[in-house]
PDB file of C-alpha atoms in Angstrom:
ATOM      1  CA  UNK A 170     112.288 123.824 125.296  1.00  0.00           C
ATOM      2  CA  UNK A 171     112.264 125.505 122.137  1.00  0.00           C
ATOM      3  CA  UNK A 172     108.799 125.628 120.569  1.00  0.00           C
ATOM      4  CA  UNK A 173     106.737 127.795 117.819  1.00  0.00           C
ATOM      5  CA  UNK A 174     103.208 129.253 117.914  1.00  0.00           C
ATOM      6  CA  UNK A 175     101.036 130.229 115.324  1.00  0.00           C
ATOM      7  CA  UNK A 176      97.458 131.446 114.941  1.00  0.00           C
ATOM      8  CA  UNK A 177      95.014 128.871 114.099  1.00  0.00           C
ATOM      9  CA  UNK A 178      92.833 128.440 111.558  1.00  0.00           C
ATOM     10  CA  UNK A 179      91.248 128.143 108.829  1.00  0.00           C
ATOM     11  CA  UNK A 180      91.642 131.895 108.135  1.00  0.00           C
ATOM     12  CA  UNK A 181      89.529 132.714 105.373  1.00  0.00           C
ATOM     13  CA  UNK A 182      89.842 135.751 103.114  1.00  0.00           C
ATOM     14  CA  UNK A 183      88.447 137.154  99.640  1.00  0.00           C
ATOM     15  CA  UNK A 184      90.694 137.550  96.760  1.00  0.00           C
ATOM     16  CA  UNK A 185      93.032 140.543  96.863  1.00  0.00           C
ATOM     17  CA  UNK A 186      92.818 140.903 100.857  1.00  0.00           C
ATOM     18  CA  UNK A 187      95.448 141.386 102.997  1.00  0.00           C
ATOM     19  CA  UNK A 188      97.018 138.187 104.758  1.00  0.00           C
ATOM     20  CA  UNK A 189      98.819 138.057 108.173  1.00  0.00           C
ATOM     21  CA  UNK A 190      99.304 134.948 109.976  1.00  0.00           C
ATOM     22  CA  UNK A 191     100.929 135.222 113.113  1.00  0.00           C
ATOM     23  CA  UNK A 192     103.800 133.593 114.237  1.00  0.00           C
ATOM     24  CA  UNK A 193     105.909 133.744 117.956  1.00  0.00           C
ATOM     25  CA  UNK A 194     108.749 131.167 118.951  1.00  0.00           C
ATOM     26  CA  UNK A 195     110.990 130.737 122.193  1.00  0.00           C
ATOM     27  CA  UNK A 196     113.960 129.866 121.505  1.00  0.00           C
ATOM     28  CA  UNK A 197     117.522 129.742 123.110  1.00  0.00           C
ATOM     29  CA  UNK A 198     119.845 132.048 121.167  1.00  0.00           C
ATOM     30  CA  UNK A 199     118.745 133.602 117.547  1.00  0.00           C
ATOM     31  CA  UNK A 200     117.999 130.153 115.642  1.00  0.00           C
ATOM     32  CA  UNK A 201     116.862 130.764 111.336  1.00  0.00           C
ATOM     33  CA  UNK A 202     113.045 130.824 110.591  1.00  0.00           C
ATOM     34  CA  UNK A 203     111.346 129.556 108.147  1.00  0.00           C
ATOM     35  CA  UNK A 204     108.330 129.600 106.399  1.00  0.00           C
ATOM     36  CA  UNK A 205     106.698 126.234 104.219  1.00  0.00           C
ATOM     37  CA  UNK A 206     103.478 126.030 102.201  1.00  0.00           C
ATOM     38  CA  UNK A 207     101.796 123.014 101.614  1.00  0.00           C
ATOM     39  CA  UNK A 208      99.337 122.945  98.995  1.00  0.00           C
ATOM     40  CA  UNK A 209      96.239 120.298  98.831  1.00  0.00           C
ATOM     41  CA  UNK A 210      97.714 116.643  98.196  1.00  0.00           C
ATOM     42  CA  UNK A 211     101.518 118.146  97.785  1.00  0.00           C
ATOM     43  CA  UNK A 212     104.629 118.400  99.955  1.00  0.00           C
ATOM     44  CA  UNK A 213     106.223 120.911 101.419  1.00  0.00           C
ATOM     45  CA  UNK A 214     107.502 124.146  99.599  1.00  0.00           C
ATOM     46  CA  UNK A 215     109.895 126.589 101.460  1.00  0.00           C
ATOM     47  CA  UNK A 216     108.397 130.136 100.907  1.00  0.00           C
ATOM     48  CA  UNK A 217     110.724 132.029 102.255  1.00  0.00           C
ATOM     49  CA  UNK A 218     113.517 131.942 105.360  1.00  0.00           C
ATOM     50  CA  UNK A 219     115.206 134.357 107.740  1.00  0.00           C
ATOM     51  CA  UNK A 220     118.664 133.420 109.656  1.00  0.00           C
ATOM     52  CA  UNK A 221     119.350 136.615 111.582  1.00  0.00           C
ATOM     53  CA  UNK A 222     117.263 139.503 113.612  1.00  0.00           C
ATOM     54  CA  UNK A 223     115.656 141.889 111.340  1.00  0.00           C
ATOM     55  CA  UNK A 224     115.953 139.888 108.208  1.00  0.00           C
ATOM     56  CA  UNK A 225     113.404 139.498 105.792  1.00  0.00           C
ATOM     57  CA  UNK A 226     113.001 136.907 103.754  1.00  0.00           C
ATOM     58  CA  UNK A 227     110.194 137.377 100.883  1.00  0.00           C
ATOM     59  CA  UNK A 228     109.042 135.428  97.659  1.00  0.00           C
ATOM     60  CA  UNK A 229     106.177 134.818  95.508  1.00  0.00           C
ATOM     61  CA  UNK A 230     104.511 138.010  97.312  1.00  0.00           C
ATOM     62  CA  UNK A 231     105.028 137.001 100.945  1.00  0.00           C
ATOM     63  CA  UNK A 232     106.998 138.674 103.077  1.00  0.00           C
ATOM     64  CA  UNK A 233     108.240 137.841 106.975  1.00  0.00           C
ATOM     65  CA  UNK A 234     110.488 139.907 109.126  1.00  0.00           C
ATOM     66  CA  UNK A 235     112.455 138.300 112.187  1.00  0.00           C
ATOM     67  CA  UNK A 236     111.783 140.416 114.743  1.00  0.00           C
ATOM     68  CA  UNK A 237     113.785 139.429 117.840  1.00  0.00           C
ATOM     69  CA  UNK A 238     112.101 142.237 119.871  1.00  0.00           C
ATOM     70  CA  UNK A 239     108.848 140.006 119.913  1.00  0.00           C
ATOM     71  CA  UNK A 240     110.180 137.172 118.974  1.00  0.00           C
ATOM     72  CA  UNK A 241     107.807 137.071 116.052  1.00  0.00           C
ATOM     73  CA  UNK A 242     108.114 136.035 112.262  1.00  0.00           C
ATOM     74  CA  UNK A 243     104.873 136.811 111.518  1.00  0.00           C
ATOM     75  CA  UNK A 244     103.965 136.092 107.543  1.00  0.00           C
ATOM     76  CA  UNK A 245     101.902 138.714 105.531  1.00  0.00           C
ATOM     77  CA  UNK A 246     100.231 139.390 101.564  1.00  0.00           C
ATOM     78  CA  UNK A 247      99.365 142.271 100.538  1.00  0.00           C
ATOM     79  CA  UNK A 248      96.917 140.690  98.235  1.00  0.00           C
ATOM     80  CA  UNK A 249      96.398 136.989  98.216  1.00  0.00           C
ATOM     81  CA  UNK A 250      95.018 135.424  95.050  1.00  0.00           C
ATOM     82  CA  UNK A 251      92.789 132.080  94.743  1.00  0.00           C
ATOM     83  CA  UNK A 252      95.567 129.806  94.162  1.00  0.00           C
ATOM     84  CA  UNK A 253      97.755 130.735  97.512  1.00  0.00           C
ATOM     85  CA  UNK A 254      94.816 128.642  99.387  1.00  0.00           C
ATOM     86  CA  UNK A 255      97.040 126.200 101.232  1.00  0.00           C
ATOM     87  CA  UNK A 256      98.429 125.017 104.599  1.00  0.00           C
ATOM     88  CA  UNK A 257     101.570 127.617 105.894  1.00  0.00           C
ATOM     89  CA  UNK A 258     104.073 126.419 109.181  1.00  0.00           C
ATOM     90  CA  UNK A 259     106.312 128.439 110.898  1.00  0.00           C
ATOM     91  CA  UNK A 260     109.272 126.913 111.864  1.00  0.00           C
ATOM     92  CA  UNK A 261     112.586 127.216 113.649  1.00  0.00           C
ATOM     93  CA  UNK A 262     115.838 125.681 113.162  1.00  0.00           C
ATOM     94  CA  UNK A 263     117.953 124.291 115.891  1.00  0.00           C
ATOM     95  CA  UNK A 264     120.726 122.400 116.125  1.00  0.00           C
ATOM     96  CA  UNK A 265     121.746 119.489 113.671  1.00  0.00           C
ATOM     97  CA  UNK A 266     119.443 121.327 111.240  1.00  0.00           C
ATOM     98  CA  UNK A 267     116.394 119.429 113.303  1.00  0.00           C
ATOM     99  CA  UNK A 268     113.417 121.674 112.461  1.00  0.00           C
ATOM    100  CA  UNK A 269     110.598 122.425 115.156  1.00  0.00           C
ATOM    101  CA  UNK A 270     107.233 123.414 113.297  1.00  0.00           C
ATOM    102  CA  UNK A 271     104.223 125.287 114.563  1.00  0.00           C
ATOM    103  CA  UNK A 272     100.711 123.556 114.228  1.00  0.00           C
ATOM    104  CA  UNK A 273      99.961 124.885 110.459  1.00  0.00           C
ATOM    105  CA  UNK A 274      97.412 127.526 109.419  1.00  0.00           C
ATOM    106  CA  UNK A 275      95.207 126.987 106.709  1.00  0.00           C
ATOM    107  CA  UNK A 276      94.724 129.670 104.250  1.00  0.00           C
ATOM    108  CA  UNK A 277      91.437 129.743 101.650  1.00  0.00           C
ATOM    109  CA  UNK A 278      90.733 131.910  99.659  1.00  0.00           C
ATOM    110  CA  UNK A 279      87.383 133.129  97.902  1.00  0.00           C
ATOM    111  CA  UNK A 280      87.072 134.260  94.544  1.00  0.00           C
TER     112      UNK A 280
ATOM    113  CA  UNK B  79     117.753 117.302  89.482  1.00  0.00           C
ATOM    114  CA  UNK B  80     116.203 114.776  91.843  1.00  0.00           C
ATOM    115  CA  UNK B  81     116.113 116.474  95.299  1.00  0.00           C
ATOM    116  CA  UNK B  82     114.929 114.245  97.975  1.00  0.00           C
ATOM    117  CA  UNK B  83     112.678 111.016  96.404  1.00  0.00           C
ATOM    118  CA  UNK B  84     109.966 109.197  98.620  1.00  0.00           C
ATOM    119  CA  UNK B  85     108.748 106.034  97.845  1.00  0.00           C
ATOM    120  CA  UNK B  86     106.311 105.035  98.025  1.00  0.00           C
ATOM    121  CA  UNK B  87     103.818 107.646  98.023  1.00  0.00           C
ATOM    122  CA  UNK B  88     100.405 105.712  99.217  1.00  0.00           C
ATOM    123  CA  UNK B  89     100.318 103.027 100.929  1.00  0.00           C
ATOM    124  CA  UNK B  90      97.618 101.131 103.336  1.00  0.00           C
ATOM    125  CA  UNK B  91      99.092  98.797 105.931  1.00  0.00           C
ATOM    126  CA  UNK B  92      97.036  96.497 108.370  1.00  0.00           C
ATOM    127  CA  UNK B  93      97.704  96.366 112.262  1.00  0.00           C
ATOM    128  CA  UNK B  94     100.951  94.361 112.565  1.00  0.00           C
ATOM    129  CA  UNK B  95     102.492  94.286 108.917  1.00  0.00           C
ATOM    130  CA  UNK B  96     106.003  95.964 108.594  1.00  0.00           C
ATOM    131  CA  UNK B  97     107.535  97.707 105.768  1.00  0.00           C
ATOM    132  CA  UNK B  98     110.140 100.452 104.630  1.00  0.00           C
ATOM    133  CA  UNK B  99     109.369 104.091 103.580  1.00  0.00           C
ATOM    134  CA  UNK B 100     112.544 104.980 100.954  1.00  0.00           C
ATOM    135  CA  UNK B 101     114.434 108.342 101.206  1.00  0.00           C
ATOM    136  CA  UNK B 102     117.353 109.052  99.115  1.00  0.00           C
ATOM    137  CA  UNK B 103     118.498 112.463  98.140  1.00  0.00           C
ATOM    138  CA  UNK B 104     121.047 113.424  95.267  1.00  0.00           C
ATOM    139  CA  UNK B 105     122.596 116.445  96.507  1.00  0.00           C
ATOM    140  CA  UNK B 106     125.275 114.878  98.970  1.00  0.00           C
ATOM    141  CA  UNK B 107     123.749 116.302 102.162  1.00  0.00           C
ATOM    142  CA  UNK B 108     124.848 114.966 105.682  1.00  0.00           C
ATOM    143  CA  UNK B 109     122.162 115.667 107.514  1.00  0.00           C
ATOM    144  CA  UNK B 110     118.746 113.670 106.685  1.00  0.00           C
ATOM    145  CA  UNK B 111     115.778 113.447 108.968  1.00  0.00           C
ATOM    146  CA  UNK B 112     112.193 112.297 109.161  1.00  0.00           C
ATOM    147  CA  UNK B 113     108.823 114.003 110.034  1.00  0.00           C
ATOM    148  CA  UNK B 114     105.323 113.439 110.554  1.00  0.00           C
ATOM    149  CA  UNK B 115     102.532 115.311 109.922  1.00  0.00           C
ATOM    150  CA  UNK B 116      99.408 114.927 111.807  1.00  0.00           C
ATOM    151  CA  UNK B 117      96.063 117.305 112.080  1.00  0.00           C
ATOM    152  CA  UNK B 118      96.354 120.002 114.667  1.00  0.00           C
ATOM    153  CA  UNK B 119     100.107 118.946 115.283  1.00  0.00           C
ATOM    154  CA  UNK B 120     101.973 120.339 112.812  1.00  0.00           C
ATOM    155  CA  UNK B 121     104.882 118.048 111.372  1.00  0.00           C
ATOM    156  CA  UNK B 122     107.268 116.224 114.694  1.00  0.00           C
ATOM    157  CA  UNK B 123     110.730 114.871 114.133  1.00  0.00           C
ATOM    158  CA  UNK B 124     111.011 111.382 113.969  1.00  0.00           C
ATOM    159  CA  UNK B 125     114.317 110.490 113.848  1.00  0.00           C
ATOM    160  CA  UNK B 126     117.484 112.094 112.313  1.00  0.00           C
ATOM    161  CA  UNK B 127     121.165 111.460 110.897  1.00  0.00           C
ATOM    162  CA  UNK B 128     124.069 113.567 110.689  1.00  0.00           C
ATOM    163  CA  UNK B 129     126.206 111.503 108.252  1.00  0.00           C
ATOM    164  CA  UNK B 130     126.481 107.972 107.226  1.00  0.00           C
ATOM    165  CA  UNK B 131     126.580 105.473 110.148  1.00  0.00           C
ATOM    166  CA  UNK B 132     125.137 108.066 112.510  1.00  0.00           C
ATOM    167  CA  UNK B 133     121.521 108.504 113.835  1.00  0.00           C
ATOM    168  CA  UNK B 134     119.658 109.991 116.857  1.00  0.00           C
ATOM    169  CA  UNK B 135     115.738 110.099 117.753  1.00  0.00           C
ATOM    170  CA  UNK B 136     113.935 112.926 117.778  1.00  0.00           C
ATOM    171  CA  UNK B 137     110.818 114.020 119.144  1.00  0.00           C
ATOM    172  CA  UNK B 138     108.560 110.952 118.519  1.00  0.00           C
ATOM    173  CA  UNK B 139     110.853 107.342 117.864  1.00  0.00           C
ATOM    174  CA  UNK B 140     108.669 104.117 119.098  1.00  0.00           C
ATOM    175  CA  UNK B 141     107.501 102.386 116.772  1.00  0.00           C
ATOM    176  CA  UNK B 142     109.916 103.364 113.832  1.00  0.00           C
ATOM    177  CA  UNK B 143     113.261 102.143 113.165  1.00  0.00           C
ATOM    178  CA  UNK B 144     115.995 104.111 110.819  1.00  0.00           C
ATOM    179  CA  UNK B 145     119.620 103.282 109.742  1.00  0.00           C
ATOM    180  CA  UNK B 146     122.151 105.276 107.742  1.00  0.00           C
ATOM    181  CA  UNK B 147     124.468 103.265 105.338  1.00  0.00           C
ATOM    182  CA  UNK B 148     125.045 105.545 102.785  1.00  0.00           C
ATOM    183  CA  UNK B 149     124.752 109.701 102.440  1.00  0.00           C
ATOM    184  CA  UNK B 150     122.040 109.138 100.115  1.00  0.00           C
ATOM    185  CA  UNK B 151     119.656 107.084 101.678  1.00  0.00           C
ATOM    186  CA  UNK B 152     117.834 106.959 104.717  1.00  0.00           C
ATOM    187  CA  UNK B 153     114.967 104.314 105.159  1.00  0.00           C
ATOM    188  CA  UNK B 154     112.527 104.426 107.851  1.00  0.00           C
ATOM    189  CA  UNK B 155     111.111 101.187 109.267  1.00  0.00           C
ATOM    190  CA  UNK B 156     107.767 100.480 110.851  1.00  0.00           C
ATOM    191  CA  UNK B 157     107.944  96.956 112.384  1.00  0.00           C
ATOM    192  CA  UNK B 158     104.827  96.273 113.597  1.00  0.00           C
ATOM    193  CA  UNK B 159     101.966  98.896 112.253  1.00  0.00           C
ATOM    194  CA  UNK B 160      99.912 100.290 114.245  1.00  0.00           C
ATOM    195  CA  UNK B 161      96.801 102.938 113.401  1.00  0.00           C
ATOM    196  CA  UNK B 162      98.352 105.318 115.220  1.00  0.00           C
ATOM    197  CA  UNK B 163     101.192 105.703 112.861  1.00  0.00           C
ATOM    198  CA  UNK B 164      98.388 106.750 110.171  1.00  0.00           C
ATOM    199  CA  UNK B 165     100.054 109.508 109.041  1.00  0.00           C
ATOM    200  CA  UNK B 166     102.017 111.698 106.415  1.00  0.00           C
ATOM    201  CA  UNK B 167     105.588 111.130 106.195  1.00  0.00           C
ATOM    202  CA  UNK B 168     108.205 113.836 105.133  1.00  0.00           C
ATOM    203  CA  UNK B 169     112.088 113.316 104.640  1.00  0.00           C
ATOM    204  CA  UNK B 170     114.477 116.053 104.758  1.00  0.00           C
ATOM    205  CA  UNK B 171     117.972 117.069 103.868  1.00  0.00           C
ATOM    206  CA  UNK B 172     120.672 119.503 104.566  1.00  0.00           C
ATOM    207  CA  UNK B 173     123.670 120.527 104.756  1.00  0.00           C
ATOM    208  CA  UNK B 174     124.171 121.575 107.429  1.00  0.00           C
ATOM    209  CA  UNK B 175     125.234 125.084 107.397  1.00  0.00           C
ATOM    210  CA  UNK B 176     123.723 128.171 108.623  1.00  0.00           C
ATOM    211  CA  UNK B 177     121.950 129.473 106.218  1.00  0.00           C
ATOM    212  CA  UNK B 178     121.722 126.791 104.034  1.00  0.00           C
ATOM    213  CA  UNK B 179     117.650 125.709 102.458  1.00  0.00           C
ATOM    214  CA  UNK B 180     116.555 122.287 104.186  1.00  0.00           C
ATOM    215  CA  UNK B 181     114.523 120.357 101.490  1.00  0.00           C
ATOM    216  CA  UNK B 182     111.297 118.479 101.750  1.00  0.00           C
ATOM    217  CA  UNK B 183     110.458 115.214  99.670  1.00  0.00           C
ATOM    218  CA  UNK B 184     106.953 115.104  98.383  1.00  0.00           C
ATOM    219  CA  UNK B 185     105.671 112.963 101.543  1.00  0.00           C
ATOM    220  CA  UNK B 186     104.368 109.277 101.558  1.00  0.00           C
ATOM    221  CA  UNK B 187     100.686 108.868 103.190  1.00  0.00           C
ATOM    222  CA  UNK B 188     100.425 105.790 104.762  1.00  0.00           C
ATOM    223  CA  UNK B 189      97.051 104.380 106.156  1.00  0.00           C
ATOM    224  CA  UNK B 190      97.257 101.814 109.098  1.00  0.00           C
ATOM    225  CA  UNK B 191      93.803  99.803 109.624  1.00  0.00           C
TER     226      UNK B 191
END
């Protein structure tokens, strides 16, 4: 079945690093991607979304490309600030708009 | 500019009690769904609905209960509590389309001792 993997965590990085957090699905055909950011004691946020191959969806800073190649959506900062400490899934979209979501990687960041 | 409302968003429940977490969205969407979120699991589908009078399980049903009587609201039933439902509860909606943004509400934590 269709499923999503992503690096685990925490990762933890000083301000103005560069972020990448890896993510891979399998999928049957070419289904959208999305990425969601949960900060501490919130919901979820989309951050950003892809629905084709080589798309890239971007906002706040964050960029991911849909690579179907690799089958990869990996997420990536050029330089994270204090305040984008949170939790980010990966997920995929299937049919009926039912989402599958990887396990979550948490992001801190250091002053 | 509601979105999707949850209510409520704490609760604590003990073993064997039953009650209703609220979802009702204001954009018209047909398709509604519920997740949970668990540590190390990432969020799992619950159960969904693709329109009023229409709903399907997903990845993780027993134990919960849903109906669909109007496009705005869909209410998701524990009938009997258990600690393993501890949890974080998210409700979505869509419409449907490709493309188209699914939306989160803010998520109800529920505690089951």
């Amino acid at each position: 079945g269709d499923s999503v993997t992503q690096m685990e965590g925490p990762v933890t990085l000083s301000e103005e690093a560069f972020l990448t957090i890896n993510c891979t699905y399998t999928a049957t055909g070419y289904p959208s991607l999305f990425w969601y950011v949960q900060y501490p004691g919130e919901g979820l946020q989309l951050l950003l979304k892809a629905t084709k191959a080589d798309d890239k969806g971007s906002n706040k800073g964050f960029e991911a490309t849909y690579r179907k190649e690799t089958t990869s959506f990996h997420l990536e900062k050029g330089s994270v600030q204090v305040s984008d400490s949170a939790v980010y899934f990966c997920a995929l979209r299937r049919v009926n708009d039912k989402l599958i979501f990887g396990t979550g990687t948490r992001l801190q960041v250091f002053p | 500019n509601a979105g999707v409302t949850q209510t409520p968003k704490f609760q604590v429940l003990k073993t064997g009690q039953s009650m209703t977490l609220q979802c009702a969205q204001d954009m018209n969407h047909e398709y509604m769904s519920w997740y949970r979120q668990d540590p190390g699991m990432g969020l799992r589908l619950i159960h969904y609905s693709v329109g009023a009078g229409i709903t399907d399980q997903g990845e993780v049903p027993n134990g919960y209960n849903v109906s669909r009587s109007t496009t705005e609201d869909f209410p998701l039933r524990l009938l009997s509590a258990a600690p393993s439902q501890t949890s974080v509860y998210f409700c979505a909606s869509s419409q449907g389309a490709t493309g188209n943004t699914i939306y989160f509400g803010e998520g109800s934590w529920l505690t089951v001792v």
